[in-house]
Amino acid sequence: MGFNCGIVGLPNVGKSTLFNALTETAAAQAANYPFCTIEPNTGRVAVPDPRLDILVKIGKSQKEIPTSLEFVDIAGLVRGASKGEGLGNQFLANIRETDAIIHVLRCFEDDDITHVEGGVDPVRDADIIETELMLSDLESLEKRQINLQKRARGNDREAQAQLELMEPLIVALRDGKPARTAVPKGQEGEAARLQLLTTKPVLYVCNVEEAAAATGNAHSEAVRKRAEEEGAGVVIVSAAIEAEVSQLPQEDRTEFLEGLGLSDSGLDRVIAAGYRLLGLRTYFTVGPKEARAWTITAGVKAPQAAAVIHNDFERGFIACETVAFDDYVACNGEAGAKEAGKLRIEGKEYVVQDGDILLFRFNV
Ligand SMILES: Nc1nc2c(ncn2[C@@H]2O[C@H](COP(=O)(O)OP(=O)(O)OP(=O)(O)O)[C@@H](O)[C@H]2O)c(=O)[nH]1
Ligand SMILES: [Mg+2]
């Protein structure tokens, strides 16, 4: 199980700069001409979690293994991409299967960097991109609708159910509204399986100039308002600074950031916000070999959480020894937690909580 975020935006807004900084590779070439990225780039990034740094010390583990999140960088979209403008919209196929959308918006002024729309206006840009995502969704649904209608006439129940689910979404999209606004209550899971772009949760990343990295600017403020209205997430970063930070050795980063008046890395904030947006939770396993973080979705029960490590763990699940993070730290580890009566044995109905330290008992 891996979770991933697709990065969208106009050309030249800093998607690849951000992606590179995130993945600390030069895999996605960032260059000052629109449409630099043609092939999609996929990168896995570690999810920073200060709790794991503590656990590795208490557990005296040899290795620390964070959990990860995947990012997919695609080519920029332009107004009319669905009709073939720019590089077209076929790249969107590469992010249909992602779990969330990271929408990078240019909020920095720089006359040397071409803006395809002629000037900086992130709210307008957000509308352009959203329109292209909606048109792509509409096209995809209309294509499927024809085939499903044929099957439905032959009394195919599944096709009929699919059509029923799709109809309100098509109406909304034709009306210029994202599909998420028309998903019937209780059918979020079925709707997600349609792999539409405009049902995915959105995180706006405002790429501001260096001087505004700590505070944001008027452009990012306008985006924040829009995000609030939509219930979307928003993070302010300077992709240029993040690109520099990613080149520095780990031990020099904090000082560099502090020198710029920043308390933490913007990338960490993007990753954390992406994690939250996806409703993800972390549990830990701690042993002499490794202290490790694992990702689950909120509400998952112990056997399904075990499956993240290995399918056998789920099949042969018997129970799990569980210590809450705060107890583990307060009791200085597993032995202490056991003595203090803070180690619980939980069964297959246990809903795993964020921060739990788990040890699975299984039999295969
Ligand atoms: N001044 C300034 N320039 C930036 C910033 N972020 C990116 N750039 C520059 O803008 C240009 C385009 O950046 P990319 O990251 O390649 O843009 P992109 O969104 O991936 O573009 P496409 O792949 O063409 O869609 C590069 O020359 C970057 O150096 C920033 O925060 N400030
Ligand atoms: Mg790019």
mmCIF file of C-alpha atoms and ligand atoms in Angstrom:
data_model
loop_
_atom_site.group_PDB
_atom_site.id
_atom_site.type_symbol
_atom_site.label_atom_id
_atom_site.label_comp_id
_atom_site.label_asym_id
_atom_site.label_seq_id
_atom_site.Cartn_x
_atom_site.Cartn_y
_atom_site.Cartn_z
ATOM 1 C CA MET A 1 0.000 0.000 0.000
ATOM 2 C CA GLY A 2 1.503 3.302 -1.046
ATOM 3 C CA PHE A 3 -0.135 6.691 -1.118
ATOM 4 C CA ASN A 4 0.624 9.239 -3.762
ATOM 5 C CA CYS A 5 -0.013 12.813 -4.821
ATOM 6 C CA GLY A 6 -0.053 14.122 -8.387
ATOM 7 C CA ILE A 7 1.411 17.593 -8.964
ATOM 8 C CA VAL A 8 -0.523 19.846 -11.376
ATOM 9 C CA GLY A 9 -0.237 23.468 -12.459
ATOM 10 C CA LEU A 10 0.462 25.775 -15.400
ATOM 11 C CA PRO A 11 3.853 25.434 -17.101
ATOM 12 C CA ASN A 12 6.762 27.240 -15.422
ATOM 13 C CA VAL A 13 5.148 27.697 -12.015
ATOM 14 C CA GLY A 14 7.800 25.636 -10.192
ATOM 15 C CA LYS A 15 6.316 22.114 -10.145
ATOM 16 C CA SER A 16 9.566 20.376 -11.037
ATOM 17 C CA THR A 17 11.604 22.670 -8.801
ATOM 18 C CA LEU A 18 9.373 21.595 -5.918
ATOM 19 C CA PHE A 19 9.387 17.959 -6.999
ATOM 20 C CA ASN A 20 13.185 17.945 -7.258
ATOM 21 C CA ALA A 21 13.545 19.480 -3.865
ATOM 22 C CA LEU A 22 11.112 16.911 -2.509
ATOM 23 C CA THR A 23 12.911 13.980 -3.989
ATOM 24 C CA GLU A 24 16.356 15.592 -3.813
ATOM 25 C CA THR A 25 17.152 14.371 -7.241
ATOM 26 C CA ALA A 26 17.711 16.132 -10.486
ATOM 27 C CA ALA A 27 15.469 13.573 -12.137
ATOM 28 C CA ALA A 28 12.933 16.153 -13.176
ATOM 29 C CA GLN A 29 14.799 18.830 -15.040
ATOM 30 C CA ALA A 30 13.797 22.286 -13.923
ATOM 31 C CA ALA A 31 14.470 24.850 -16.617
ATOM 32 C CA ASN A 32 13.181 28.240 -17.545
ATOM 33 C CA TYR A 33 11.053 27.380 -20.487
ATOM 34 C CA PRO A 34 7.458 26.230 -20.454
ATOM 35 C CA PHE A 35 6.906 22.513 -20.982
ATOM 36 C CA CYS A 36 10.227 21.427 -19.608
ATOM 37 C CA THR A 37 8.690 18.283 -18.162
ATOM 38 C CA ILE A 38 7.352 15.850 -20.733
ATOM 39 C CA GLU A 39 7.564 12.409 -19.192
ATOM 40 C CA PRO A 40 6.063 12.117 -15.726
ATOM 41 C CA ASN A 41 8.518 11.717 -12.865
ATOM 42 C CA THR A 42 7.740 9.674 -9.839
ATOM 43 C CA GLY A 43 9.562 9.981 -6.561
ATOM 44 C CA ARG A 44 9.158 8.553 -3.100
ATOM 45 C CA VAL A 45 9.894 10.827 -0.147
ATOM 46 C CA ALA A 46 10.350 10.038 3.516
ATOM 47 C CA VAL A 47 7.656 11.440 5.806
ATOM 48 C CA PRO A 48 9.511 13.293 8.576
ATOM 49 C CA ASP A 49 8.199 12.307 12.014
ATOM 50 C CA PRO A 50 9.971 13.528 15.175
ATOM 51 C CA ARG A 51 8.323 10.712 17.141
ATOM 52 C CA LEU A 52 10.376 8.156 15.232
ATOM 53 C CA ASP A 53 13.600 9.946 16.231
ATOM 54 C CA ILE A 54 12.581 9.455 19.866
ATOM 55 C CA LEU A 55 11.561 5.818 19.432
ATOM 56 C CA VAL A 56 14.812 4.815 17.773
ATOM 57 C CA LYS A 57 16.686 6.084 20.847
ATOM 58 C CA ILE A 58 14.426 4.452 23.440
ATOM 59 C CA GLY A 59 14.380 1.161 21.509
ATOM 60 C CA LYS A 60 18.145 1.353 20.863
ATOM 61 C CA SER A 61 17.324 0.278 17.323
ATOM 62 C CA GLN A 62 20.128 0.083 14.774
ATOM 63 C CA LYS A 63 18.096 1.644 11.983
ATOM 64 C CA GLU A 64 15.368 4.242 11.626
ATOM 65 C CA ILE A 65 12.990 3.682 8.727
ATOM 66 C CA PRO A 66 10.427 6.405 8.061
ATOM 67 C CA THR A 67 7.242 5.834 6.115
ATOM 68 C CA SER A 68 6.959 7.400 2.681
ATOM 69 C CA LEU A 69 4.699 9.255 0.326
ATOM 70 C CA GLU A 70 4.953 9.233 -3.453
ATOM 71 C CA PHE A 71 4.813 12.289 -5.706
ATOM 72 C CA VAL A 72 4.211 12.354 -9.448
ATOM 73 C CA ASP A 73 5.403 15.372 -11.449
ATOM 74 C CA ILE A 74 3.729 15.870 -14.836
ATOM 75 C CA ALA A 75 3.924 18.424 -17.636
ATOM 76 C CA GLY A 76 2.169 21.755 -17.212
ATOM 77 C CA LEU A 77 -1.380 22.228 -18.450
ATOM 78 C CA VAL A 78 -2.528 25.354 -20.283
ATOM 79 C CA ARG A 79 -5.892 26.912 -21.019
ATOM 80 C CA GLY A 80 -7.492 24.713 -23.695
ATOM 81 C CA ALA A 81 -5.313 21.679 -22.931
ATOM 82 C CA SER A 82 -8.394 19.449 -23.244
ATOM 83 C CA LYS A 83 -8.683 20.647 -26.865
ATOM 84 C CA GLY A 84 -5.034 19.953 -27.544
ATOM 85 C CA GLU A 85 -3.518 23.341 -26.634
ATOM 86 C CA GLY A 86 0.040 23.243 -25.344
ATOM 87 C CA LEU A 87 1.036 19.645 -24.854
ATOM 88 C CA GLY A 88 -2.599 18.610 -24.513
ATOM 89 C CA ASN A 89 -3.961 16.838 -21.474
ATOM 90 C CA GLN A 90 -2.899 13.231 -22.041
ATOM 91 C CA PHE A 91 -0.473 13.610 -19.108
ATOM 92 C CA LEU A 92 -3.406 13.667 -16.766
ATOM 93 C CA ALA A 93 -3.670 9.911 -17.328
ATOM 94 C CA ASN A 94 -0.525 9.641 -15.196
ATOM 95 C CA ILE A 95 -2.237 11.096 -12.168
ATOM 96 C CA ARG A 96 -5.705 9.535 -12.467
ATOM 97 C CA GLU A 97 -4.667 6.833 -10.055
ATOM 98 C CA THR A 98 -3.176 9.144 -7.437
ATOM 99 C CA ASP A 99 -4.901 9.719 -4.092
ATOM 100 C CA ALA A 100 -4.623 13.514 -3.991
ATOM 101 C CA ILE A 101 -3.795 16.536 -6.124
ATOM 102 C CA ILE A 102 -1.071 19.025 -5.286
ATOM 103 C CA HIS A 103 -1.823 22.178 -7.205
ATOM 104 C CA VAL A 104 1.225 24.425 -7.523
ATOM 105 C CA LEU A 105 0.416 28.100 -8.081
ATOM 106 C CA ARG A 106 2.895 30.747 -9.086
ATOM 107 C CA CYS A 107 2.794 33.505 -6.473
ATOM 108 C CA PHE A 108 6.257 34.947 -7.191
ATOM 109 C CA GLU A 109 6.997 37.926 -9.433
ATOM 110 C CA ASP A 110 10.047 37.481 -11.647
ATOM 111 C CA ASP A 111 10.218 39.125 -15.072
ATOM 112 C CA ASP A 112 12.872 36.654 -16.154
ATOM 113 C CA ILE A 113 10.558 33.677 -15.753
ATOM 114 C CA THR A 114 7.910 33.482 -18.467
ATOM 115 C CA HIS A 115 4.302 33.273 -17.318
ATOM 116 C CA VAL A 116 2.131 31.606 -19.973
ATOM 117 C CA GLU A 117 -0.823 33.845 -19.058
ATOM 118 C CA GLY A 118 1.278 37.016 -19.140
ATOM 119 C CA GLY A 119 1.201 37.961 -15.441
ATOM 120 C CA VAL A 120 0.956 36.596 -11.928
ATOM 121 C CA ASP A 121 -2.621 35.856 -10.813
ATOM 122 C CA PRO A 122 -2.823 32.539 -8.953
ATOM 123 C CA VAL A 123 -6.602 32.551 -8.483
ATOM 124 C CA ARG A 124 -7.143 32.908 -12.224
ATOM 125 C CA ASP A 125 -4.527 30.191 -12.787
ATOM 126 C CA ALA A 126 -6.292 27.902 -10.319
ATOM 127 C CA ASP A 127 -9.524 28.388 -12.291
ATOM 128 C CA ILE A 128 -7.794 27.563 -15.586
ATOM 129 C CA ILE A 129 -6.318 24.350 -14.213
ATOM 130 C CA GLU A 130 -9.510 23.322 -12.464
ATOM 131 C CA THR A 131 -11.463 23.856 -15.692
ATOM 132 C CA GLU A 132 -9.027 21.606 -17.541
ATOM 133 C CA LEU A 133 -9.339 18.936 -14.845
ATOM 134 C CA MET A 134 -13.141 19.139 -15.042
ATOM 135 C CA LEU A 135 -13.130 18.878 -18.837
ATOM 136 C CA SER A 136 -10.861 15.858 -18.626
ATOM 137 C CA ASP A 137 -13.202 14.210 -16.102
ATOM 138 C CA LEU A 138 -16.237 14.984 -18.241
ATOM 139 C CA GLU A 139 -14.595 13.514 -21.320
ATOM 140 C CA SER A 140 -13.648 10.392 -19.393
ATOM 141 C CA LEU A 141 -17.159 9.904 -17.968
ATOM 142 C CA GLU A 142 -18.920 10.555 -21.274
ATOM 143 C CA LYS A 143 -16.724 7.968 -22.943
ATOM 144 C CA ARG A 144 -17.589 5.346 -20.320
ATOM 145 C CA GLN A 145 -21.253 6.329 -20.354
ATOM 146 C CA ILE A 146 -21.796 5.175 -23.937
ATOM 147 C CA ASN A 147 -20.461 1.704 -23.241
ATOM 148 C CA LEU A 148 -22.307 1.434 -19.916
ATOM 149 C CA GLN A 149 -25.604 2.464 -21.520
ATOM 150 C CA LYS A 150 -25.268 -0.417 -23.961
ATOM 151 C CA ARG A 151 -24.643 -2.859 -21.128
ATOM 152 C CA ALA A 152 -27.448 -1.381 -19.012
ATOM 153 C CA ARG A 153 -29.940 -1.982 -21.829
ATOM 154 C CA GLY A 154 -28.950 -5.645 -21.604
ATOM 155 C CA ASN A 155 -30.036 -5.545 -17.954
ATOM 156 C CA ASP A 156 -26.490 -5.476 -16.570
ATOM 157 C CA ARG A 157 -27.102 -4.445 -12.939
ATOM 158 C CA GLU A 158 -23.563 -3.304 -12.339
ATOM 159 C CA ALA A 159 -23.629 -1.070 -15.392
ATOM 160 C CA GLN A 160 -26.942 0.409 -14.229
ATOM 161 C CA ALA A 161 -25.488 1.199 -10.792
ATOM 162 C CA GLN A 162 -22.414 2.782 -12.364
ATOM 163 C CA LEU A 163 -24.573 4.947 -14.616
ATOM 164 C CA GLU A 164 -26.688 6.067 -11.694
ATOM 165 C CA LEU A 165 -23.574 7.096 -9.788
ATOM 166 C CA MET A 166 -22.106 8.910 -12.794
ATOM 167 C CA GLU A 167 -25.162 10.885 -13.874
ATOM 168 C CA PRO A 168 -25.142 13.601 -11.172
ATOM 169 C CA LEU A 169 -21.379 13.955 -11.628
ATOM 170 C CA ILE A 170 -21.781 14.530 -15.358
ATOM 171 C CA VAL A 171 -24.480 17.134 -14.691
ATOM 172 C CA ALA A 172 -22.202 18.966 -12.244
ATOM 173 C CA LEU A 173 -19.206 18.884 -14.589
ATOM 174 C CA ARG A 174 -21.290 20.167 -17.537
ATOM 175 C CA ASP A 175 -22.370 22.951 -15.222
ATOM 176 C CA GLY A 176 -18.717 23.857 -14.554
ATOM 177 C CA LYS A 177 -18.597 22.383 -11.060
ATOM 178 C CA PRO A 178 -16.029 19.854 -9.805
ATOM 179 C CA ALA A 179 -17.337 16.282 -9.524
ATOM 180 C CA ARG A 180 -16.772 16.280 -5.748
ATOM 181 C CA THR A 181 -19.676 18.693 -5.332
ATOM 182 C CA ALA A 182 -22.113 16.059 -6.658
ATOM 183 C CA VAL A 183 -20.961 12.832 -4.993
ATOM 184 C CA PRO A 184 -23.961 11.342 -3.145
ATOM 185 C CA LYS A 185 -23.465 10.962 0.631
ATOM 186 C CA GLY A 186 -22.176 7.531 1.533
ATOM 187 C CA GLN A 187 -20.914 6.818 -1.998
ATOM 188 C CA GLU A 188 -17.495 8.450 -1.640
ATOM 189 C CA GLY A 189 -15.725 5.105 -2.008
ATOM 190 C CA GLU A 190 -17.557 4.148 -5.218
ATOM 191 C CA ALA A 191 -16.976 7.641 -6.606
ATOM 192 C CA ALA A 192 -13.255 7.444 -5.834
ATOM 193 C CA ARG A 193 -13.060 4.243 -7.875
ATOM 194 C CA LEU A 194 -14.154 6.228 -10.942
ATOM 195 C CA GLN A 195 -10.676 7.823 -10.715
ATOM 196 C CA LEU A 196 -11.808 11.332 -11.454
ATOM 197 C CA LEU A 197 -9.401 14.194 -10.897
ATOM 198 C CA THR A 198 -11.973 16.547 -9.399
ATOM 199 C CA THR A 199 -13.092 14.188 -6.662
ATOM 200 C CA LYS A 200 -9.582 13.985 -5.220
ATOM 201 C CA PRO A 201 -8.652 16.149 -2.248
ATOM 202 C CA VAL A 202 -6.612 19.230 -3.218
ATOM 203 C CA LEU A 203 -3.636 20.900 -1.596
ATOM 204 C CA TYR A 204 -2.686 24.300 -3.004
ATOM 205 C CA VAL A 205 1.024 25.025 -2.835
ATOM 206 C CA CYS A 206 1.726 28.745 -3.186
ATOM 207 C CA ASN A 207 5.191 29.214 -4.632
ATOM 208 C CA VAL A 208 6.259 32.649 -3.335
ATOM 209 C CA GLU A 209 9.478 34.661 -3.705
ATOM 210 C CA GLU A 210 12.243 34.116 -1.134
ATOM 211 C CA ALA A 211 11.407 37.253 0.856
ATOM 212 C CA ALA A 212 7.831 36.101 1.389
ATOM 213 C CA ALA A 213 8.642 32.515 2.356
ATOM 214 C CA ALA A 214 7.898 33.059 6.051
ATOM 215 C CA THR A 215 4.881 35.326 5.709
ATOM 216 C CA GLY A 216 3.318 34.729 2.317
ATOM 217 C CA ASN A 217 2.282 37.628 0.076
ATOM 218 C CA ALA A 218 -0.897 39.178 -1.333
ATOM 219 C CA HIS A 219 -1.111 36.456 -4.005
ATOM 220 C CA SER A 220 -0.843 33.597 -1.523
ATOM 221 C CA GLU A 221 -3.387 35.349 0.693
ATOM 222 C CA ALA A 222 -5.883 35.316 -2.196
ATOM 223 C CA VAL A 223 -5.244 31.594 -2.630
ATOM 224 C CA ARG A 224 -5.704 30.986 1.096
ATOM 225 C CA LYS A 225 -9.170 32.582 0.908
ATOM 226 C CA ARG A 226 -10.124 30.422 -2.030
ATOM 227 C CA ALA A 227 -8.837 27.271 -0.338
ATOM 228 C CA GLU A 228 -10.834 28.079 2.771
ATOM 229 C CA GLU A 229 -14.038 28.413 0.738
ATOM 230 C CA GLU A 230 -13.382 25.064 -0.941
ATOM 231 C CA GLY A 231 -12.200 23.214 2.143
ATOM 232 C CA ALA A 232 -8.859 22.575 0.422
ATOM 233 C CA GLY A 233 -5.452 22.651 2.093
ATOM 234 C CA VAL A 234 -2.892 25.377 1.476
ATOM 235 C CA VAL A 235 0.858 25.619 2.089
ATOM 236 C CA ILE A 236 3.207 28.508 1.368
ATOM 237 C CA VAL A 237 6.696 27.643 0.148
ATOM 238 C CA SER A 238 9.500 29.169 -1.821
ATOM 239 C CA ALA A 239 10.433 26.397 -4.220
ATOM 240 C CA ALA A 240 13.699 28.210 -4.940
ATOM 241 C CA ILE A 241 14.691 28.124 -1.260
ATOM 242 C CA GLU A 242 13.604 24.514 -0.912
ATOM 243 C CA ALA A 243 15.724 23.619 -3.926
ATOM 244 C CA GLU A 244 18.730 25.192 -2.172
ATOM 245 C CA VAL A 245 17.969 23.541 1.158
ATOM 246 C CA SER A 246 17.720 20.138 -0.452
ATOM 247 C CA GLN A 247 21.306 20.491 -1.671
ATOM 248 C CA LEU A 248 22.628 21.116 1.846
ATOM 249 C CA PRO A 249 23.777 18.401 4.229
ATOM 250 C CA GLN A 250 21.091 17.612 6.819
ATOM 251 C CA GLU A 251 23.022 19.203 9.715
ATOM 252 C CA ASP A 252 23.300 22.596 7.968
ATOM 253 C CA ARG A 253 19.651 22.927 7.020
ATOM 254 C CA THR A 254 18.200 24.280 10.255
ATOM 255 C CA GLU A 255 20.765 27.059 10.453
ATOM 256 C CA PHE A 256 20.187 28.016 6.823
ATOM 257 C CA LEU A 257 16.425 28.134 7.350
ATOM 258 C CA GLU A 258 16.741 30.124 10.565
ATOM 259 C CA GLY A 259 18.909 32.640 8.721
ATOM 260 C CA LEU A 260 15.906 33.227 6.448
ATOM 261 C CA GLY A 261 13.501 33.509 9.374
ATOM 262 C CA LEU A 262 11.972 30.090 8.723
ATOM 263 C CA SER A 263 11.255 27.678 11.546
ATOM 264 C CA ASP A 264 10.952 24.580 9.404
ATOM 265 C CA SER A 265 11.382 23.292 5.901
ATOM 266 C CA GLY A 266 8.546 24.076 3.509
ATOM 267 C CA LEU A 267 8.911 20.599 2.110
ATOM 268 C CA ASP A 268 8.198 19.071 5.485
ATOM 269 C CA ARG A 269 5.064 21.191 5.579
ATOM 270 C CA VAL A 270 4.017 20.034 2.102
ATOM 271 C CA ILE A 271 4.565 16.403 3.063
ATOM 272 C CA ALA A 272 2.752 16.800 6.387
ATOM 273 C CA ALA A 273 -0.153 18.606 4.717
ATOM 274 C CA GLY A 274 -0.355 15.913 2.013
ATOM 275 C CA TYR A 275 -0.421 13.265 4.729
ATOM 276 C CA ARG A 276 -3.226 15.052 6.580
ATOM 277 C CA LEU A 277 -5.159 15.670 3.393
ATOM 278 C CA LEU A 278 -5.152 11.944 2.685
ATOM 279 C CA GLY A 279 -6.443 11.163 6.174
ATOM 280 C CA LEU A 280 -3.340 9.090 6.892
ATOM 281 C CA ARG A 281 -2.168 7.852 10.283
ATOM 282 C CA THR A 282 1.117 6.380 11.446
ATOM 283 C CA TYR A 283 1.853 3.460 13.705
ATOM 284 C CA PHE A 284 5.288 2.225 14.725
ATOM 285 C CA THR A 285 7.163 -0.998 15.233
ATOM 286 C CA VAL A 286 10.254 -0.860 17.436
ATOM 287 C CA GLY A 287 12.880 -3.588 17.772
ATOM 288 C CA PRO A 288 16.643 -3.937 18.148
ATOM 289 C CA LYS A 289 17.113 -3.981 14.363
ATOM 290 C CA GLU A 290 14.874 -1.106 13.394
ATOM 291 C CA ALA A 291 12.360 1.470 14.524
ATOM 292 C CA ARG A 292 9.924 1.885 11.724
ATOM 293 C CA ALA A 293 6.893 4.009 10.827
ATOM 294 C CA TRP A 294 3.990 2.531 8.847
ATOM 295 C CA THR A 295 1.146 4.312 7.095
ATOM 296 C CA ILE A 296 -2.532 3.416 7.440
ATOM 297 C CA THR A 297 -5.765 5.265 6.745
ATOM 298 C CA ALA A 298 -7.785 6.553 9.689
ATOM 299 C CA GLY A 299 -10.166 3.982 11.171
ATOM 300 C CA VAL A 300 -8.253 0.879 10.065
ATOM 301 C CA LYS A 301 -8.430 -2.177 12.370
ATOM 302 C CA ALA A 302 -5.422 -4.114 13.641
ATOM 303 C CA PRO A 303 -5.420 -6.958 11.049
ATOM 304 C CA GLN A 304 -5.539 -4.512 8.125
ATOM 305 C CA ALA A 305 -2.808 -2.458 9.766
ATOM 306 C CA ALA A 306 -0.753 -5.656 9.996
ATOM 307 C CA ALA A 307 -1.248 -6.257 6.271
ATOM 308 C CA VAL A 308 0.776 -3.111 5.553
ATOM 309 C CA ILE A 309 3.818 -5.019 6.854
ATOM 310 C CA HIS A 310 2.951 -8.367 5.302
ATOM 311 C CA ASN A 311 -0.209 -10.077 4.037
ATOM 312 C CA ASP A 312 0.616 -13.119 6.197
ATOM 313 C CA PHE A 313 0.334 -10.902 9.261
ATOM 314 C CA GLU A 314 -3.280 -10.208 8.356
ATOM 315 C CA ARG A 315 -4.155 -13.800 7.419
ATOM 316 C CA GLY A 316 -2.672 -15.271 10.563
ATOM 317 C CA PHE A 317 -3.544 -12.386 12.862
ATOM 318 C CA ILE A 318 -4.037 -13.413 16.504
ATOM 319 C CA ALA A 319 -3.561 -10.231 18.519
ATOM 320 C CA CYS A 320 -1.315 -7.212 18.851
ATOM 321 C CA GLU A 321 0.601 -5.874 21.809
ATOM 322 C CA THR A 322 -0.155 -2.172 21.893
ATOM 323 C CA VAL A 323 1.420 0.787 23.675
ATOM 324 C CA ALA A 324 0.332 4.360 23.023
ATOM 325 C CA PHE A 325 3.193 6.679 22.031
ATOM 326 C CA ASP A 326 3.030 8.881 25.153
ATOM 327 C CA ASP A 327 3.002 5.833 27.438
ATOM 328 C CA TYR A 328 5.928 4.298 25.595
ATOM 329 C CA VAL A 329 7.977 7.466 26.074
ATOM 330 C CA ALA A 330 6.876 7.997 29.701
ATOM 331 C CA CYS A 331 7.757 4.375 30.608
ATOM 332 C CA ASN A 332 10.987 4.471 28.618
ATOM 333 C CA GLY A 333 10.091 1.584 26.347
ATOM 334 C CA GLU A 334 8.221 -1.680 26.117
ATOM 335 C CA ALA A 335 9.464 -3.336 29.305
ATOM 336 C CA GLY A 336 8.614 -0.289 31.390
ATOM 337 C CA ALA A 337 5.204 0.007 29.743
ATOM 338 C CA LYS A 338 4.471 -3.620 30.548
ATOM 339 C CA GLU A 339 5.413 -3.122 34.197
ATOM 340 C CA ALA A 340 3.248 -0.027 34.433
ATOM 341 C CA GLY A 341 0.314 -1.897 32.937
ATOM 342 C CA LYS A 342 0.346 0.311 29.843
ATOM 343 C CA LEU A 343 0.830 -2.540 27.404
ATOM 344 C CA ARG A 344 -2.518 -3.758 26.119
ATOM 345 C CA ILE A 345 -3.314 -6.907 24.179
ATOM 346 C CA GLU A 346 -5.752 -5.910 21.443
ATOM 347 C CA GLY A 347 -7.774 -8.153 19.151
ATOM 348 C CA LYS A 348 -8.964 -7.978 15.553
ATOM 349 C CA GLU A 349 -11.619 -5.325 16.201
ATOM 350 C CA TYR A 350 -9.103 -2.832 17.597
ATOM 351 C CA VAL A 351 -8.988 0.439 15.655
ATOM 352 C CA VAL A 352 -5.320 1.387 15.458
ATOM 353 C CA GLN A 353 -4.588 4.873 16.794
ATOM 354 C CA ASP A 354 -2.053 7.340 15.433
ATOM 355 C CA GLY A 355 1.238 6.860 17.266
ATOM 356 C CA ASP A 356 0.555 3.323 18.543
ATOM 357 C CA ILE A 357 3.595 1.107 18.959
ATOM 358 C CA LEU A 358 2.489 -2.356 17.858
ATOM 359 C CA LEU A 359 3.831 -5.872 17.985
ATOM 360 C CA PHE A 360 1.737 -8.382 16.047
ATOM 361 C CA ARG A 361 1.193 -11.958 17.147
ATOM 362 C CA PHE A 362 0.318 -14.142 14.214
ATOM 363 C CA ASN A 363 0.246 -17.726 13.112
ATOM 364 C CA VAL A 364 0.578 -18.888 9.510
HETATM 365 N N1 LIG B 1 12.380 33.407 -9.014
HETATM 366 C C1 LIG B 1 11.908 32.168 -8.857
HETATM 367 N N2 LIG B 1 12.003 31.305 -9.869
HETATM 368 C C2 LIG B 1 11.493 30.064 -9.701
HETATM 369 C C3 LIG B 1 10.878 29.655 -8.495
HETATM 370 N N3 LIG B 1 10.444 28.367 -8.643
HETATM 371 C C4 LIG B 1 10.792 28.017 -9.889
HETATM 372 N N4 LIG B 1 11.424 29.026 -10.534
HETATM 373 C C5 LIG B 1 11.968 29.012 -11.902
HETATM 374 O O1 LIG B 1 10.936 28.879 -12.825
HETATM 375 C C6 LIG B 1 11.350 28.067 -13.933
HETATM 376 C C7 LIG B 1 10.399 26.931 -14.149
HETATM 377 O O2 LIG B 1 10.424 26.044 -13.051
HETATM 378 P P1 LIG B 1 10.007 24.517 -13.198
HETATM 379 O O3 LIG B 1 10.058 23.950 -11.845
HETATM 380 O O4 LIG B 1 10.731 23.834 -14.289
HETATM 381 O O5 LIG B 1 8.486 24.702 -13.670
HETATM 382 P P2 LIG B 1 7.375 23.602 -14.014
HETATM 383 O O6 LIG B 1 6.147 24.071 -13.341
HETATM 384 O O7 LIG B 1 7.849 22.246 -13.691
HETATM 385 O O8 LIG B 1 7.210 23.793 -15.578
HETATM 386 P P3 LIG B 1 6.748 22.720 -16.718
HETATM 387 O O9 LIG B 1 7.464 21.448 -16.467
HETATM 388 O O10 LIG B 1 7.162 23.405 -17.946
HETATM 389 O O11 LIG B 1 5.276 22.606 -16.596
HETATM 390 C C8 LIG B 1 12.785 27.620 -13.592
HETATM 391 O O12 LIG B 1 13.680 28.476 -14.256
HETATM 392 C C9 LIG B 1 12.859 27.807 -12.101
HETATM 393 O O13 LIG B 1 14.173 28.066 -11.681
HETATM 394 C C10 LIG B 1 10.818 30.585 -7.407
HETATM 395 O O14 LIG B 1 10.329 30.292 -6.309
HETATM 396 N N5 LIG B 1 11.332 31.819 -7.648
HETATM 397 MG MG MG B 2 8.160 20.573 -14.853
#
